[in-house]
Amino acid sequence: MANLKPLPPAREFDLSRDSLRQVNLYLHKHAVDEGISQIRVQNPDGAHSIACGLDADLDVHIHGHAGYYVAGMNQRASVTVYGNAGPGAAENMMSGRVHVKGFASTAAGASAHGGLLVIDGDASLRCGISLKGGDIVVGGSVGSFSAFMAQAGRIVICGDAEDALGDSLYEAVIYVRGKVRSLGADARFEPMTDNDRAAVRGLLAAAGRSEDPGEFKRVASAKSLYHWHADANQEY
Amino acid sequence: MCGIVGLLVKKPALRESLGALMVPMLIGMTERGPDSAGLAVYTSPVPDRQHKLSLYSGMHAVDWSQLLGSISNEFEQHHEIAVHGNQAVLTTAADADQVVTWLKSHAPLVAVLSVGRSIDLYKDVGAPADIARRYRFAELQGTHLVGHTRMATESAVTPAHAHPFTAGRDFCLVHNGSLSNPHLVRKHLEPLGIEFETDNDTEAACRFFEWRLREGDDLEKAVERGFSQLDGFFTFLMGTDTEMLIVRDAFACKPAVVAETDDYVAIASEFRSLAHLPDIGHATLFEPKPEEIYSWRI
Amino acid sequence: MTGLQLEESAGFDRHTIEYIQRAAASGLYEIRGLGAKRRVPNFDDLLFLAASLSRYPLEGYRERCATKTVLGTRFASKPIELAIPITVAGMSFGALSARVKDALGRAATEVGTSTTTGDGGMTAEERASSKTLVYQCLPSRYGFNPDDVRRADAIEIVIGQGAKPGGGGMLLGQKVNPRVARMRTLPEGVDQRSASRHPDWTGPDDLVIKIKELREITDWEKPIYVKVGATRTFNDVKLAVHAGADVVVVDGMQGGTAATQTVFIEHVGIPTLAALRQAVDALDDLNMRGTVQLVISGGIRSGADVAKALAMGADAVAIGQGVLVALGCNSDAYVMDGKHVSAREDYAALGTAPGFCHHCHTGKCPVGITTQDAQLELRLDPAVGAKRLRNYLKTVNMELTTVARACGKQDVHHLEKEDLVALTVEAAAMAGVPLAGTSWIPGQEPK
């Protein structure tokens, strides 16, 4: 008879009854002390800032659609949204993992320094804006101005990209499988190397996806905006 | 500085619940717009040759029955008035423009919020929940509505600055965002005979569409022209007697979410205003793409 | 026989000729540091009506004049308590050296006030040395992280600054040294391009939600400030209050920067005097005076300025450029190993001289303040700098209480607008105080 591992102790909240403050306070100050690592949040109904500012090895499951800034400034925790996410999902994430099963609104993963943001559906405009080292995997397509001023990190787009992809890009790298409506200032296509394919393979696997890394194109900075000079026809 | 809501019911049986479905949507937008709110609702149209005028007296005390009497004296055609506190809906069989002109000179304290055959318009100062109670929004019936909650900037929170703005017959507009060239637009339109009531940037957009519709553009064409003429950030939600339309500018910085089922189309700035709609769990949810026009007909 | 006939044009004066010729030579706009250099109506145009027969002054010493100032009482459970209403404005590590940030913190702690981080994040030096540290959240989000959010005493969401409302941060490659680069996640030596809008919100209706997020992250403990560069200040302050700010910071056009386009500095934004009046009017209009606190900055220099700012309705001021000057900015010498060393040659090498320098953007600060150069930064000894800044802040505070006592106030926060008159019609109109010796406030109906 196999030894069944006991399910980790879980705690459930219902946002139609409990306040957001109760939920976040618990996640910030009590879950770890109580030895609780699994938390379920029911009826999020578009509430904002659910599970933001986490800083522990927690596993949070949000059953429904989240509003703005779900898992904002996430550190170490894993947050799963069984639904859509509003603007700024996982904004400024430092580490950990955020998984949106539906679509994500604008500025998904904005200025994230680390961790992995997975979006199964589409992401809207400005996905990965100001990215600072985090990784983003989008199963669907992304909107215009995605990776705007992205400084570091990687974005994998399994679908298409709209306009101005990677506008004013620094050192972040974008891998895109579908069509790109237009590239942004200083962004350009570059040949994929074995390292790139390995990176894409790793990120897709981490996101639970199985697209062929060979189908992705690499977009990176041409680095011609790194220094201001008069003859470069730069626009600031 | 705003929240927007829109609702169009596809099944006639739902028309009687239009208001009841909308009130929680409007209240959900209170934090985005705590100072004033407005709503345009499209009811079954009045008979041919008749029009409805939504009138508003604001803080002034107006004797509506006296007003009705004076109008009936001036114009031989049939008139009726339905009073809701400081708002009233005047139904007239006379020429609507003539009635509006008469009101301007004989009842200057009364604002004409809208003219049309289907549209009724309410706007007032205060928290959205209070306004909904004051005008009994929960009892409203109709095919579709466009609503708005406002965070005020100018000194006196006046109802004149509240959205929706209206133009012509049965056309209304609400706006979330900020236009950067509204005064230029106004300077362009005023010589063409378009009259402005406020210096509000949203009114500039409304009058722009009023002009284009007057010049023969359909609404979609007018909106396309708007992309190049109206500068700034916008999500526009518009209504006519037969349709509801939403469009976002190219940067799409101001939010909008749409929920569509076989029974209704609902729009709000944030999903939390839609979360309590019937069967929302099976609705198609999406965010309008920038510079694309989405419209639904009743 | 006549001598040289030198007739200067007012429109095409030497300054303008130089500007055009520089543009023709370089093909790029001028970038510089500090704030607006041209004269605008400012606090110098206001005077105090002090005690005489109708008002009685306070003595010094025993008859106390309180300066304690509390910021952030609206929602936060731990408001900021300051001993004096004079704070150190946000200036970045990157613009300034780490040693300077250390000096600022030490001095502020000693006099009982706060310092503020800037567009480069929080340094360990500043957090260690500054007892009360306000942490800026800017459009660039360089270095912004939740650990520092939790370590901060308050969060300041920056929408803009007076030197360049509508513009983003700027740091030229020569100042992006390894440490700066690491903190900002930038390649070393690259000219930093900065965003002018926040990445994840635009507009006051979405700011409501962003402020709530920061409150949730900090469990509602820390005050949230909202800082705007002065433009449509009346509207902006109203919207900041509606959006949920605990404290509003308004930075007038005289506010400084370490680097931005000159055209921004001189031609965008309104004077601090006008902005302050609008900001106070906005709070009065909402009946929020006392509930939401107001900090004014942008060319605050002296105790007289602080007193006038408080009289007009500010709860506190923030000083940036004045603080740097106290440390040695535009001084002809720096202190090294206890000795004064002349810096004149270094100023000359930059094409300037002490008293005229605005070359913060070059990273070659002759007195080691706005530099990331390992050698140059040694010219600012944190202990010496801290002492000088402490002296300056104490002097300013003493001037403030001197004026307040002369006006009969036991608390500097009891200074009121009616204690002020104006010397010029412009200042009277902008500040909303009467022209001295008259009851005339231009633009207002006589009561």
mmCIF file of C-alpha atoms in Angstrom, chain B residues 44-147:
data_model
loop_
_atom_site.group_PDB
_atom_site.id
_atom_site.type_symbol
_atom_site.label_atom_id
_atom_site.label_comp_id
_atom_site.label_asym_id
_atom_site.label_seq_id
_atom_site.Cartn_x
_atom_site.Cartn_y
_atom_site.Cartn_z
ATOM 1 C CA SER B 44 -38.555 52.382 -26.900
ATOM 2 C CA PRO B 45 -38.905 55.382 -29.197
ATOM 3 C CA VAL B 46 -41.731 57.870 -28.912
ATOM 4 C CA PRO B 47 -44.144 57.956 -31.870
ATOM 5 C CA ASP B 48 -43.076 59.487 -35.128
ATOM 6 C CA ARG B 49 -43.058 63.310 -35.175
ATOM 7 C CA GLN B 50 -42.527 63.409 -31.429
ATOM 8 C CA HIS B 51 -39.317 63.975 -29.509
ATOM 9 C CA LYS B 52 -38.166 63.707 -25.940
ATOM 10 C CA LEU B 53 -36.036 66.356 -24.270
ATOM 11 C CA SER B 54 -34.218 65.524 -21.044
ATOM 12 C CA LEU B 55 -34.176 68.640 -18.906
ATOM 13 C CA TYR B 56 -32.159 69.352 -15.798
ATOM 14 C CA SER B 57 -32.506 72.127 -13.272
ATOM 15 C CA GLY B 58 -29.481 71.342 -11.107
ATOM 16 C CA MET B 59 -29.550 73.282 -7.869
ATOM 17 C CA HIS B 60 -32.278 75.634 -9.014
ATOM 18 C CA ALA B 61 -35.883 75.166 -8.000
ATOM 19 C CA VAL B 62 -37.998 74.839 -11.124
ATOM 20 C CA ASP B 63 -41.758 74.467 -11.225
ATOM 21 C CA TRP B 64 -42.009 71.800 -13.873
ATOM 22 C CA SER B 65 -45.778 71.920 -14.183
ATOM 23 C CA GLN B 66 -45.615 75.645 -14.698
ATOM 24 C CA LEU B 67 -42.994 75.085 -17.366
ATOM 25 C CA LEU B 68 -45.246 72.575 -19.042
ATOM 26 C CA GLY B 69 -48.048 75.093 -18.955
ATOM 27 C CA SER B 70 -45.939 77.799 -20.564
ATOM 28 C CA ILE B 71 -44.757 75.502 -23.301
ATOM 29 C CA SER B 72 -48.292 74.340 -23.980
ATOM 30 C CA ASN B 73 -49.330 77.964 -24.303
ATOM 31 C CA GLU B 74 -46.546 78.720 -26.735
ATOM 32 C CA PHE B 75 -46.839 75.594 -28.857
ATOM 33 C CA GLU B 76 -50.189 74.179 -29.904
ATOM 34 C CA GLN B 77 -48.944 70.622 -30.205
ATOM 35 C CA HIS B 78 -49.178 67.986 -27.515
ATOM 36 C CA HIS B 79 -46.735 68.042 -24.595
ATOM 37 C CA GLU B 80 -46.162 65.807 -21.590
ATOM 38 C CA ILE B 81 -43.668 65.914 -18.793
ATOM 39 C CA ALA B 82 -42.344 63.196 -16.486
ATOM 40 C CA VAL B 83 -40.574 64.641 -13.457
ATOM 41 C CA HIS B 84 -37.756 63.026 -11.452
ATOM 42 C CA GLY B 85 -36.724 65.664 -8.940
ATOM 43 C CA ASN B 86 -34.352 68.062 -10.666
ATOM 44 C CA GLN B 87 -34.574 66.122 -13.921
ATOM 45 C CA ALA B 88 -37.572 65.904 -16.227
ATOM 46 C CA VAL B 89 -38.351 64.325 -19.572
ATOM 47 C CA LEU B 90 -40.463 66.555 -21.784
ATOM 48 C CA THR B 91 -42.193 64.843 -24.689
ATOM 49 C CA THR B 92 -43.145 67.211 -27.466
ATOM 50 C CA ALA B 93 -44.958 66.955 -30.758
ATOM 51 C CA ALA B 94 -43.718 70.367 -31.765
ATOM 52 C CA ASP B 95 -40.505 71.035 -33.653
ATOM 53 C CA ALA B 96 -37.829 70.037 -31.179
ATOM 54 C CA ASP B 97 -35.356 72.709 -32.246
ATOM 55 C CA GLN B 98 -37.966 75.409 -31.728
ATOM 56 C CA VAL B 99 -38.715 74.093 -28.270
ATOM 57 C CA VAL B 100 -35.004 74.116 -27.431
ATOM 58 C CA THR B 101 -34.712 77.718 -28.648
ATOM 59 C CA TRP B 102 -37.767 78.692 -26.606
ATOM 60 C CA LEU B 103 -36.318 77.056 -23.496
ATOM 61 C CA LYS B 104 -33.026 78.894 -23.898
ATOM 62 C CA SER B 105 -34.723 82.253 -23.711
ATOM 63 C CA HIS B 106 -37.679 81.508 -21.446
ATOM 64 C CA ALA B 107 -36.150 79.013 -19.036
ATOM 65 C CA PRO B 108 -32.429 79.767 -18.969
ATOM 66 C CA LEU B 109 -31.972 77.944 -15.652
ATOM 67 C CA VAL B 110 -33.071 74.700 -17.259
ATOM 68 C CA ALA B 111 -30.383 72.780 -19.137
ATOM 69 C CA VAL B 112 -31.354 70.651 -22.092
ATOM 70 C CA LEU B 113 -29.332 67.472 -21.663
ATOM 71 C CA SER B 114 -30.517 65.583 -24.713
ATOM 72 C CA VAL B 115 -32.924 65.588 -27.619
ATOM 73 C CA GLY B 116 -34.091 62.453 -29.360
ATOM 74 C CA ARG B 117 -36.796 59.856 -29.757
ATOM 75 C CA SER B 118 -35.244 57.157 -27.624
ATOM 76 C CA ILE B 119 -32.670 58.789 -25.390
ATOM 77 C CA ASP B 120 -33.250 59.896 -21.806
ATOM 78 C CA LEU B 121 -30.350 61.534 -20.046
ATOM 79 C CA TYR B 122 -29.509 61.945 -16.389
ATOM 80 C CA LYS B 123 -26.488 63.634 -14.889
ATOM 81 C CA ASP B 124 -25.879 65.051 -11.471
ATOM 82 C CA VAL B 125 -23.294 65.866 -8.857
ATOM 83 C CA GLY B 126 -22.638 63.350 -6.117
ATOM 84 C CA ALA B 127 -21.554 59.780 -5.556
ATOM 85 C CA PRO B 128 -22.750 57.323 -8.197
ATOM 86 C CA ALA B 129 -24.750 55.310 -5.664
ATOM 87 C CA ASP B 130 -26.604 58.447 -4.536
ATOM 88 C CA ILE B 131 -27.350 59.463 -8.088
ATOM 89 C CA ALA B 132 -28.589 55.963 -8.908
ATOM 90 C CA ARG B 133 -30.949 56.148 -5.934
ATOM 91 C CA ARG B 134 -32.068 59.691 -6.691
ATOM 92 C CA TYR B 135 -33.230 58.869 -10.213
ATOM 93 C CA ARG B 136 -34.175 55.255 -9.533
ATOM 94 C CA PHE B 137 -31.783 53.895 -12.105
ATOM 95 C CA ALA B 138 -32.608 50.365 -10.997
ATOM 96 C CA GLU B 139 -36.080 50.774 -12.503
ATOM 97 C CA LEU B 140 -34.956 52.001 -15.896
ATOM 98 C CA GLN B 141 -35.952 49.968 -18.919
ATOM 99 C CA GLY B 142 -34.633 50.140 -22.435
ATOM 100 C CA THR B 143 -32.472 48.571 -25.089
ATOM 101 C CA HIS B 144 -29.100 50.022 -24.202
ATOM 102 C CA LEU B 145 -27.344 52.617 -22.087
ATOM 103 C CA VAL B 146 -24.083 54.506 -21.770
ATOM 104 C CA GLY B 147 -22.923 55.709 -18.356
#
